[in-house]
PDB file of C-alpha atoms in Angstrom:
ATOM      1  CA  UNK J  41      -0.931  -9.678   2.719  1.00 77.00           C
ATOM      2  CA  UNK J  42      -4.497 -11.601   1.095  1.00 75.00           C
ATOM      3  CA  UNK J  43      -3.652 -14.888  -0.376  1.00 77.00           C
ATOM      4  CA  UNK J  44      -5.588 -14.257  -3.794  1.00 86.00           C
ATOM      5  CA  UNK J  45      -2.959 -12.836  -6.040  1.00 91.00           C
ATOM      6  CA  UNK J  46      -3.533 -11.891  -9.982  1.00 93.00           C
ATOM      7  CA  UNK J  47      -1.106 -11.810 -12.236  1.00 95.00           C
ATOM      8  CA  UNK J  48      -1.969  -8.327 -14.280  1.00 95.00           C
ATOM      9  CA  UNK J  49       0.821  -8.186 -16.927  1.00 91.00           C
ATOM     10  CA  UNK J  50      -1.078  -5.357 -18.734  1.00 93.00           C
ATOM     11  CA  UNK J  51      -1.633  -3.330 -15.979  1.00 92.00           C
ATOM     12  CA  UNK J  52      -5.627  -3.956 -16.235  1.00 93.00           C
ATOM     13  CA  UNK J  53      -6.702  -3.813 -12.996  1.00 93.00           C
ATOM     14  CA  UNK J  54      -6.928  -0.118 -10.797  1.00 92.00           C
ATOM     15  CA  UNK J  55      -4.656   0.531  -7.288  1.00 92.00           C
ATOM     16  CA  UNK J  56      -7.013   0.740  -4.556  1.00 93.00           C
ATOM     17  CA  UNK J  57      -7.105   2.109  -0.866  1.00 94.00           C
ATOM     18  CA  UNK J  58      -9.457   2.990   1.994  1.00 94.00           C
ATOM     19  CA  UNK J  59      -8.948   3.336   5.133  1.00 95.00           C
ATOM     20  CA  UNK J  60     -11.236   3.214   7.645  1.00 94.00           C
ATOM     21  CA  UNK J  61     -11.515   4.140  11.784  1.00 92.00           C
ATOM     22  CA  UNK J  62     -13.322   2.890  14.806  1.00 91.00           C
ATOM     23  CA  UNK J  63     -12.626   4.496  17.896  1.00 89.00           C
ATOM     24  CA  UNK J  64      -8.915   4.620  18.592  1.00 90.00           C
ATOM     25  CA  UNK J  65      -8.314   1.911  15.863  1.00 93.00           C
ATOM     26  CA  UNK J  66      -7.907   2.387  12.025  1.00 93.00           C
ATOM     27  CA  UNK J  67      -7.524  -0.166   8.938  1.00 94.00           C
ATOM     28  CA  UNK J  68      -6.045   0.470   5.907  1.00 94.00           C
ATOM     29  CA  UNK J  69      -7.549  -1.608   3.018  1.00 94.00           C
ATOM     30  CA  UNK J  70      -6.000  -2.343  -0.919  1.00 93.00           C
ATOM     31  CA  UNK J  71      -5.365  -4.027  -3.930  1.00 92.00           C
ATOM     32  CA  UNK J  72      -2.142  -2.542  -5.589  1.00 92.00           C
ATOM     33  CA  UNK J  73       0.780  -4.015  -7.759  1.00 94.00           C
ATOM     34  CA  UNK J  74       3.852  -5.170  -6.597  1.00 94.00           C
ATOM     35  CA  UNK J  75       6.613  -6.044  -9.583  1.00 94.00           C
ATOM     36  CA  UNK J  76       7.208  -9.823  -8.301  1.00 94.00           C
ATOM     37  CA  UNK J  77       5.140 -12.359  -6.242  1.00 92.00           C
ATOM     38  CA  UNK J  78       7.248 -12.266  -2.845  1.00 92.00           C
ATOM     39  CA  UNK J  79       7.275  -8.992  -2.445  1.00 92.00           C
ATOM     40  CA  UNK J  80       5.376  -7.383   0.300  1.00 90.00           C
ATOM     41  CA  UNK J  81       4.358  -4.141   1.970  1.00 86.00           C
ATOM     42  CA  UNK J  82       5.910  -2.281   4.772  1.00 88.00           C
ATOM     43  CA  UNK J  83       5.131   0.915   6.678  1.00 89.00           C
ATOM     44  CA  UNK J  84       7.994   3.392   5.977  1.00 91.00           C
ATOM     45  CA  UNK J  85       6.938   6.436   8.480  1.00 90.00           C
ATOM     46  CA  UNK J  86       4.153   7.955  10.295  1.00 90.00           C
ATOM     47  CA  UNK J  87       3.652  11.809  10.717  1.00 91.00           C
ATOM     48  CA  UNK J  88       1.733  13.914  12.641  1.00 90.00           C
ATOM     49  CA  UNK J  89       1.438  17.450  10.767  1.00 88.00           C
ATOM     50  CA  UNK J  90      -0.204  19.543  12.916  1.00 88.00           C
ATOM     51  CA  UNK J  91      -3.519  17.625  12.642  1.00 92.00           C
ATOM     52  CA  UNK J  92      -2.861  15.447  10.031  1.00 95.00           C
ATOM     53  CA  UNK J  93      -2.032  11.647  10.355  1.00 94.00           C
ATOM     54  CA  UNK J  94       0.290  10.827   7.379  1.00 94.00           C
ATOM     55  CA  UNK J  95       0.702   7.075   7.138  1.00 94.00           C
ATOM     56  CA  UNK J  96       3.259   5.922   4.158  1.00 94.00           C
ATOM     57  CA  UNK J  97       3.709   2.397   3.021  1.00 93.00           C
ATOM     58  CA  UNK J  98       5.596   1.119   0.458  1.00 92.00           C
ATOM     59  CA  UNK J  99       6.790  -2.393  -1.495  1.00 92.00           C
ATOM     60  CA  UNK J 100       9.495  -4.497   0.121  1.00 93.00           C
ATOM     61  CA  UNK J 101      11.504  -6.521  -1.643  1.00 93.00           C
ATOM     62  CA  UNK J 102      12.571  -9.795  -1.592  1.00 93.00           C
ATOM     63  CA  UNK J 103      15.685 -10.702  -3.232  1.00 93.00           C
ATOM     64  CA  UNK J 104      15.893 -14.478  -2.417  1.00 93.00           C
ATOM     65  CA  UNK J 105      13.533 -14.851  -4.922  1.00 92.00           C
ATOM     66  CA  UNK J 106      14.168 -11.858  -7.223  1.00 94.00           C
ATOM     67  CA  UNK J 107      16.407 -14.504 -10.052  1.00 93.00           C
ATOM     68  CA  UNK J 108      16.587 -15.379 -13.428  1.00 92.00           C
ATOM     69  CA  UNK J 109      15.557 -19.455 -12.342  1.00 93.00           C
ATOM     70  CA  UNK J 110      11.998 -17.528 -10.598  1.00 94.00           C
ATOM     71  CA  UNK J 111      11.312 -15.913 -14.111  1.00 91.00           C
ATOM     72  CA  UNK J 112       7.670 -16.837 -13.383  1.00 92.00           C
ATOM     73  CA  UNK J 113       7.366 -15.028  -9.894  1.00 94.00           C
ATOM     74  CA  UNK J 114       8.401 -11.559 -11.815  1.00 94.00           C
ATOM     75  CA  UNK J 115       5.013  -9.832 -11.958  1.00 92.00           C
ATOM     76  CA  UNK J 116       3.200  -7.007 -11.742  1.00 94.00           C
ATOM     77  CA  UNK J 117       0.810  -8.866  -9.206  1.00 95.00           C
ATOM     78  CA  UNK J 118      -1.953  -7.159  -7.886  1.00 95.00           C
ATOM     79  CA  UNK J 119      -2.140  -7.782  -4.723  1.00 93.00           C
ATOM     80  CA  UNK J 120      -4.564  -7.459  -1.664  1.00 93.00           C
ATOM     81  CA  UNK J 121      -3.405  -6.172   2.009  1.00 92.00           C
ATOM     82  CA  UNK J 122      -4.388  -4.948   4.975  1.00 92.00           C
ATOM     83  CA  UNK J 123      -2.534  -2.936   7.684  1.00 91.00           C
ATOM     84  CA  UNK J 124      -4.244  -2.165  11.311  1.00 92.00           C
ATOM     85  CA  UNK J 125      -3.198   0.337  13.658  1.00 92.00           C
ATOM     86  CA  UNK J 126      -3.913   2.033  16.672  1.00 92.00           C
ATOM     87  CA  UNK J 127      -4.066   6.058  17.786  1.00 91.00           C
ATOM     88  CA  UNK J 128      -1.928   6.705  21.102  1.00 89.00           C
ATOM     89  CA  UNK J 129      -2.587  10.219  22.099  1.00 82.00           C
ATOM     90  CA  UNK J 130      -5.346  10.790  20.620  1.00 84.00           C
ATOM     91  CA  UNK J 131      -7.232  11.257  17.341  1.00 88.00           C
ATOM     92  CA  UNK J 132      -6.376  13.698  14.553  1.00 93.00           C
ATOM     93  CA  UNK J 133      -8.656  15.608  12.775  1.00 95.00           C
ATOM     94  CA  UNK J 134      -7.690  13.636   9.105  1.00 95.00           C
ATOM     95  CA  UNK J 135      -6.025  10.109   8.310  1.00 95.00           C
ATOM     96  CA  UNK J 136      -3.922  10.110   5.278  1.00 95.00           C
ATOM     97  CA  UNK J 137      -2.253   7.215   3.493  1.00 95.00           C
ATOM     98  CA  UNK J 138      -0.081   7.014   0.656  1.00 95.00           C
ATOM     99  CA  UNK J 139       1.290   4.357  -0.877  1.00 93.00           C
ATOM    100  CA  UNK J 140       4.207   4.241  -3.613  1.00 91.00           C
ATOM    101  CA  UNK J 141       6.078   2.022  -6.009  1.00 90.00           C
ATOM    102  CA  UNK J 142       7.145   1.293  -9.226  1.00 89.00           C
ATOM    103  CA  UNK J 143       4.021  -0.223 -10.368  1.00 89.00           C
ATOM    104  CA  UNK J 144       1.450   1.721  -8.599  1.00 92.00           C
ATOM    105  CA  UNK J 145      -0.687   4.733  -9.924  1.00 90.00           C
ATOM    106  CA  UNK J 146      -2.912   6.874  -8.334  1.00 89.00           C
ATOM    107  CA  UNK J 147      -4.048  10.165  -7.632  1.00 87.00           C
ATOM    108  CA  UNK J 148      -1.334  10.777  -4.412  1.00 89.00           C
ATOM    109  CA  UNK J 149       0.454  13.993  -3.660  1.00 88.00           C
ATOM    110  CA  UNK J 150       3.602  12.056  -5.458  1.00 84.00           C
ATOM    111  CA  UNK J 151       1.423   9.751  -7.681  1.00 86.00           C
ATOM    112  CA  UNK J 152       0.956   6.122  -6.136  1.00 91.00           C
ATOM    113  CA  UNK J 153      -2.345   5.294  -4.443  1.00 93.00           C
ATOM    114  CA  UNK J 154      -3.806   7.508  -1.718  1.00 95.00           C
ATOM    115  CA  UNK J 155      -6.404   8.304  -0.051  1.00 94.00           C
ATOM    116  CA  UNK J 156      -7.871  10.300   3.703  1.00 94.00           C
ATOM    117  CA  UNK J 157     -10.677  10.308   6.101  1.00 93.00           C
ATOM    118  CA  UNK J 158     -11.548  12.938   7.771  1.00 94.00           C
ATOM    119  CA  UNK J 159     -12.542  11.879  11.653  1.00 91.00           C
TER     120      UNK J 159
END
């Protein structure tokens, strides 16, 4: 997670994501919303379909801070990340990633921010 959140109450700023691949490494770049400022991201799952990398992330919670006493904390933030990984086995053809949540939009398969490079 970056350090330089922005509180975005209206919803203002877009969801972004790229990824991008070096040899057998990849990075996964973005800016997306989270609903309050402790929350984080995680990786839910990886596929491989047939050729296809599928890489899913999603927002992680944090109740400790989730309470009435941290109104200030509830967002949506838009927040910056990055998430590195490495291909064991080899390369497939195309890198998906999709990320959901209540407060991000995009253009995915199930709406949320997604995007795919082709190697």
């Amino acid at each position: 997670m970056g350090t330089e959140w922005v509180f975005d109450y209206h919803l203002l700023e877009d969801d972004t994501l790229a990824v991008s691949v070096a040899g057998d490494r990849f990075i996964v770049e973005g800016n997306v919303h989270l609903e309050w400022e402790c929350d984080t991201f995680g990786l839910t799952h990886v596929l491989m379909n047939d050729r296809v990398g599928e890489i899913y992330l999603e927002p992680v919670t944090n109740d400790a801070c989730r309470t009435n006493e941290n109104s200030a904390g509830r967002g949506p933030w838009l927040a910056p990340f990055s998430v590195t990984g490495r291909f064991n086995g080899g390369r497939p053809d195309t890198l998906e990633v999709h990320l959901e949540g209540p407060f991000i939009q995009g253009d995915g398969p199930r709406g949320g921010a997604y995007t795919f490079q082709e190697l």
